[in-house]
């Protein structure tokens, strides 16, 4: 059988270089993640080995939470320990990838302009929440939506799409996975979310006891941010559900 490949095309060479650099960094520093082999870097495309698999489903949440906790712990141990969430991190070649707060402050301001936040008071509440969450050990964000995992028939988990990579607090990318599973498949039972968070923390703290401390309230803060940040994509990319219906603002229960 001839090997099969998947080619992803980009509008600009800079995007190609960025995605390839992210792939190399993850392969080195987040080794628990299994990535398709990058076989060809073209001027406007990347070609990977083909992976036969399905997107993640709610039943995969526990395994994926464990994988993310392990990957975030590994990245902190090998490269991110001295990083600050508010300062861009630098690859070995000196090129930076985004900090946590800067890109999200800009995105939240766009959500106000786009009409996904009611007024400047709502924007202020979200910016304040963002600043509140910018503390603790540094992990990475890779956009862990269900389409960015492929589960093979044998149960192997491949992580795909390295276009986006920024710094983020521990637990933030787990919240992105939970939020987008809900957008795709509907509400998840609270015990399933609690179990996923526990599995994430247990996997992370095997690398260092300081890494497994994300509690449910902090996870809910991340989910509130994701509700606003993902709002423009509801109705696209398989996001058939809207959740939560209204982001929590400061002072609410």
CSV table of C-alpha atoms in Angstrom, one decimal:
chain,number,residue,atom,x,y,z
A,1,UNK,CA,0.0,0.0,0.0
A,2,UNK,CA,1.4,3.4,-1.0
A,3,UNK,CA,1.7,5.9,1.9
A,4,UNK,CA,-0.8,8.7,2.0
A,5,UNK,CA,-0.3,12.3,2.9
A,6,UNK,CA,-2.3,15.3,3.8
A,7,UNK,CA,-1.3,18.8,2.5
A,8,UNK,CA,-2.5,21.9,4.2
A,9,UNK,CA,-2.2,25.2,2.2
A,10,UNK,CA,-1.6,28.7,3.5
A,11,UNK,CA,-2.0,32.2,2.1
A,12,UNK,CA,1.5,33.4,3.1
A,13,UNK,CA,4.9,31.8,3.6
A,14,UNK,CA,5.0,33.4,7.1
A,15,UNK,CA,2.1,31.2,8.2
A,16,UNK,CA,3.9,28.1,6.8
A,17,UNK,CA,7.0,28.9,8.8
A,18,UNK,CA,5.0,29.6,11.9
A,19,UNK,CA,3.1,26.3,11.8
A,20,UNK,CA,6.2,24.3,11.1
A,21,UNK,CA,8.1,26.0,14.0
A,22,UNK,CA,5.2,25.2,16.3
A,23,UNK,CA,5.2,21.6,15.2
A,24,UNK,CA,8.9,21.3,15.9
A,25,UNK,CA,8.5,22.9,19.3
A,26,UNK,CA,5.7,20.6,20.3
A,27,UNK,CA,7.5,17.5,19.1
A,28,UNK,CA,10.5,18.5,21.3
A,29,UNK,CA,8.8,19.9,24.4
A,30,UNK,CA,5.4,18.3,24.5
A,31,UNK,CA,6.4,14.8,23.8
A,32,UNK,CA,3.3,13.1,25.3
A,33,UNK,CA,1.5,14.5,22.2
A,34,UNK,CA,1.6,12.3,19.2
A,35,UNK,CA,2.0,14.4,16.1
A,36,UNK,CA,1.7,13.4,12.4
A,37,UNK,CA,5.2,13.4,10.8
A,38,UNK,CA,5.8,16.6,8.9
A,39,UNK,CA,7.3,15.4,5.6
A,40,UNK,CA,7.5,18.5,3.3
A,41,UNK,CA,7.7,22.2,4.1
A,42,UNK,CA,6.7,24.0,0.9
A,43,UNK,CA,6.5,27.7,0.1
A,44,UNK,CA,2.8,27.9,0.8
A,45,UNK,CA,2.0,24.4,2.2
A,46,UNK,CA,2.8,21.8,4.8
A,47,UNK,CA,2.5,18.0,4.0
A,48,UNK,CA,2.0,15.5,6.8
A,49,UNK,CA,1.7,11.7,7.0
A,50,UNK,CA,-1.9,10.7,6.7
A,51,UNK,CA,-3.7,9.6,9.9
A,52,UNK,CA,-6.9,7.6,9.7
A,53,UNK,CA,-9.0,8.8,12.6
A,54,UNK,CA,-12.1,10.5,13.9
A,55,UNK,CA,-12.5,13.8,15.7
A,56,UNK,CA,-12.7,13.7,19.5
A,57,UNK,CA,-16.1,13.0,21.2
A,58,UNK,CA,-17.3,13.6,24.7
A,59,UNK,CA,-16.4,9.9,25.6
A,60,UNK,CA,-12.7,10.8,24.9
A,61,UNK,CA,-12.6,13.7,27.4
A,62,UNK,CA,-11.0,11.8,30.2
A,63,UNK,CA,-8.2,10.4,28.0
A,64,UNK,CA,-7.6,13.8,26.4
A,65,UNK,CA,-7.6,15.6,29.7
A,66,UNK,CA,-4.9,13.2,30.9
A,67,UNK,CA,-2.9,13.7,27.7
A,68,UNK,CA,-3.1,17.5,28.0
A,69,UNK,CA,-2.0,17.5,31.6
A,70,UNK,CA,0.9,15.3,30.8
A,71,UNK,CA,1.9,17.5,27.8
A,72,UNK,CA,1.6,20.7,29.7
A,73,UNK,CA,3.7,19.3,32.5
A,74,UNK,CA,6.4,18.1,30.1
A,75,UNK,CA,6.5,21.5,28.4
A,76,UNK,CA,6.8,23.4,31.7
A,77,UNK,CA,9.6,21.0,32.8
A,78,UNK,CA,11.6,21.3,29.6
A,79,UNK,CA,11.1,24.9,28.5
A,80,UNK,CA,8.4,27.0,30.0
A,81,UNK,CA,9.3,27.0,33.7
A,82,UNK,CA,11.0,30.5,33.6
A,83,UNK,CA,8.3,32.0,31.3
A,84,UNK,CA,5.9,34.7,32.2
A,85,UNK,CA,2.3,34.6,31.0
A,86,UNK,CA,2.5,38.3,30.1
A,87,UNK,CA,5.7,38.1,28.1
A,88,UNK,CA,6.1,36.4,24.6
A,89,UNK,CA,8.1,33.3,24.7
A,90,UNK,CA,11.0,32.8,22.3
A,91,UNK,CA,11.9,29.8,20.3
A,92,UNK,CA,15.5,28.7,19.9
A,93,UNK,CA,15.9,30.9,16.8
A,94,UNK,CA,14.8,34.0,18.7
A,95,UNK,CA,11.4,34.3,17.1
A,96,UNK,CA,8.6,34.8,19.7
A,97,UNK,CA,5.3,33.2,20.1
A,98,UNK,CA,2.5,35.0,21.8
A,99,UNK,CA,2.0,35.7,25.5
A,100,UNK,CA,-1.3,34.9,27.2
A,101,UNK,CA,-2.9,38.3,27.8
A,102,UNK,CA,-1.9,40.4,24.8
A,103,UNK,CA,-3.6,38.4,22.0
A,104,UNK,CA,-6.7,37.8,24.1
A,105,UNK,CA,-7.1,41.5,25.1
A,106,UNK,CA,-7.1,42.3,21.4
A,107,UNK,CA,-9.6,39.5,20.7
A,108,UNK,CA,-11.9,40.6,23.4
A,109,UNK,CA,-11.9,44.2,22.1
A,110,UNK,CA,-12.8,42.7,18.7
A,111,UNK,CA,-15.7,40.9,20.2
A,112,UNK,CA,-17.1,44.2,21.5
A,113,UNK,CA,-16.8,45.7,18.0
A,114,UNK,CA,-18.4,42.5,16.5
A,115,UNK,CA,-21.4,42.8,18.9
A,116,UNK,CA,-20.6,39.7,21.0
A,117,UNK,CA,-20.2,41.8,24.1
A,118,UNK,CA,-23.1,44.1,25.1
A,119,UNK,CA,-21.1,47.2,26.0
A,120,UNK,CA,-17.9,48.5,27.4
A,121,UNK,CA,-18.9,47.4,30.9
A,122,UNK,CA,-19.0,43.8,29.7
A,123,UNK,CA,-15.7,44.3,27.9
A,124,UNK,CA,-14.2,45.6,31.2
A,125,UNK,CA,-15.5,42.6,33.1
A,126,UNK,CA,-13.9,40.2,30.6
A,127,UNK,CA,-10.6,42.0,30.6
A,128,UNK,CA,-10.6,42.0,34.4
A,129,UNK,CA,-11.3,38.3,34.3
A,130,UNK,CA,-8.5,37.7,31.8
A,131,UNK,CA,-6.0,39.6,34.1
A,132,UNK,CA,-7.2,37.6,37.1
A,133,UNK,CA,-6.4,34.3,35.4
A,134,UNK,CA,-2.9,35.4,34.2
A,135,UNK,CA,-1.1,33.8,37.2
A,136,UNK,CA,0.5,30.5,38.1
A,137,UNK,CA,2.8,28.2,36.1
A,138,UNK,CA,2.9,28.6,32.4
A,139,UNK,CA,1.6,26.1,29.9
A,140,UNK,CA,0.8,26.4,26.2
A,141,UNK,CA,-2.4,26.9,24.2
A,142,UNK,CA,-2.7,24.9,21.0
A,143,UNK,CA,-6.5,25.3,20.4
A,144,UNK,CA,-7.6,21.9,21.7
A,145,UNK,CA,-10.9,21.7,19.9
A,146,UNK,CA,-12.3,18.3,18.9
A,147,UNK,CA,-11.2,18.6,15.3
A,148,UNK,CA,-7.6,19.0,16.4
A,149,UNK,CA,-7.5,15.4,17.7
A,150,UNK,CA,-7.7,12.3,15.6
A,151,UNK,CA,-8.6,9.0,17.4
A,152,UNK,CA,-7.6,5.9,15.5
A,153,UNK,CA,-9.4,2.6,15.5
A,154,UNK,CA,-6.6,1.3,17.8
A,155,UNK,CA,-7.3,4.1,20.2
A,156,UNK,CA,-4.2,6.1,19.5
A,157,UNK,CA,-4.6,9.9,19.8
A,158,UNK,CA,-2.9,12.2,17.3
A,159,UNK,CA,-2.8,15.9,17.8
A,160,UNK,CA,-3.1,17.9,14.6
A,161,UNK,CA,-3.1,21.6,13.4
A,162,UNK,CA,-0.2,23.5,14.8
A,163,UNK,CA,-1.2,26.9,13.4
A,164,UNK,CA,-1.9,28.5,16.8
A,165,UNK,CA,0.5,28.4,19.7
A,166,UNK,CA,0.6,30.9,22.6
A,167,UNK,CA,1.4,30.8,26.3
A,168,UNK,CA,-1.5,30.1,28.7
A,169,UNK,CA,-2.2,29.2,32.3
A,170,UNK,CA,-2.4,25.5,33.3
A,171,UNK,CA,-5.9,24.3,32.5
A,172,UNK,CA,-6.8,26.9,29.9
A,173,UNK,CA,-6.5,24.6,26.9
A,174,UNK,CA,-8.4,21.9,28.8
A,175,UNK,CA,-11.2,24.5,29.1
A,176,UNK,CA,-11.1,25.1,25.4
A,177,UNK,CA,-11.6,21.4,24.8
A,178,UNK,CA,-14.5,21.3,27.2
A,179,UNK,CA,-16.1,24.4,25.7
A,180,UNK,CA,-15.8,23.2,22.1
A,181,UNK,CA,-17.1,19.7,23.0
A,182,UNK,CA,-20.1,21.4,24.4
A,183,UNK,CA,-20.5,23.6,21.3
A,184,UNK,CA,-20.2,20.5,19.1
A,185,UNK,CA,-22.2,17.9,21.1
A,186,UNK,CA,-24.3,19.8,23.6
A,187,UNK,CA,-24.0,20.1,27.4
A,188,UNK,CA,-21.7,17.7,29.3
A,189,UNK,CA,-22.6,16.3,32.7
A,190,UNK,CA,-20.9,18.2,35.6
A,191,UNK,CA,-19.3,14.9,36.9
A,192,UNK,CA,-17.7,14.4,33.6
A,193,UNK,CA,-16.1,17.8,33.7
A,194,UNK,CA,-15.0,17.3,37.3
A,195,UNK,CA,-13.4,13.9,36.4
A,196,UNK,CA,-11.6,15.5,33.4
A,197,UNK,CA,-10.2,18.3,35.6
A,198,UNK,CA,-9.1,15.7,38.2
A,199,UNK,CA,-7.4,13.6,35.6
A,200,UNK,CA,-5.7,16.7,34.1
A,201,UNK,CA,-4.3,17.8,37.5
A,202,UNK,CA,-3.1,14.3,38.4
A,203,UNK,CA,-1.2,14.1,35.1
A,204,UNK,CA,0.3,17.5,35.4
A,205,UNK,CA,1.4,17.1,39.0
A,206,UNK,CA,3.4,14.0,38.1
A,207,UNK,CA,5.8,16.5,36.6
A,208,UNK,CA,5.8,18.9,39.6
A,209,UNK,CA,3.4,19.2,42.5
A,210,UNK,CA,2.9,22.9,41.6
A,211,UNK,CA,1.2,22.1,38.3
A,212,UNK,CA,-1.9,20.2,39.5
A,213,UNK,CA,-3.7,23.0,41.3
A,214,UNK,CA,-6.4,24.1,38.8
A,215,UNK,CA,-9.7,24.1,40.7
A,216,UNK,CA,-13.2,24.1,39.3
A,217,UNK,CA,-13.7,27.9,39.9
A,218,UNK,CA,-10.6,28.7,37.9
A,219,UNK,CA,-11.7,26.3,35.1
A,220,UNK,CA,-15.1,28.1,35.1
A,221,UNK,CA,-13.3,31.4,34.6
A,222,UNK,CA,-11.5,30.0,31.6
A,223,UNK,CA,-14.8,28.6,30.2
A,224,UNK,CA,-16.3,32.1,30.6
A,225,UNK,CA,-13.5,33.6,28.6
A,226,UNK,CA,-13.8,30.9,25.9
A,227,UNK,CA,-17.6,31.5,25.7
A,228,UNK,CA,-16.8,35.1,24.4
A,229,UNK,CA,-13.7,34.2,22.4
A,230,UNK,CA,-15.4,31.4,20.5
A,231,UNK,CA,-18.8,33.3,20.0
A,232,UNK,CA,-18.1,34.2,16.3
A,233,UNK,CA,-17.7,30.5,15.4
A,234,UNK,CA,-21.0,29.3,16.7
A,235,UNK,CA,-22.9,27.8,13.7
A,236,UNK,CA,-19.6,27.1,11.9
A,237,UNK,CA,-17.0,24.2,12.0
A,238,UNK,CA,-19.5,21.9,13.6
A,239,UNK,CA,-20.4,24.2,16.5
A,240,UNK,CA,-24.1,23.6,16.6
A,241,UNK,CA,-24.8,24.5,20.2
A,242,UNK,CA,-24.3,27.8,22.1
A,243,UNK,CA,-22.9,27.6,25.6
A,244,UNK,CA,-22.9,29.2,28.0
A,245,UNK,CA,-25.9,31.3,26.9
A,246,UNK,CA,-24.5,34.4,28.7
A,247,UNK,CA,-21.0,34.9,30.0
A,248,UNK,CA,-20.7,35.4,33.7
A,249,UNK,CA,-19.6,38.9,34.7
A,250,UNK,CA,-18.0,40.1,37.9
A,251,UNK,CA,-20.2,40.0,40.9
A,252,UNK,CA,-22.5,37.3,39.6
A,253,UNK,CA,-22.8,33.9,41.2
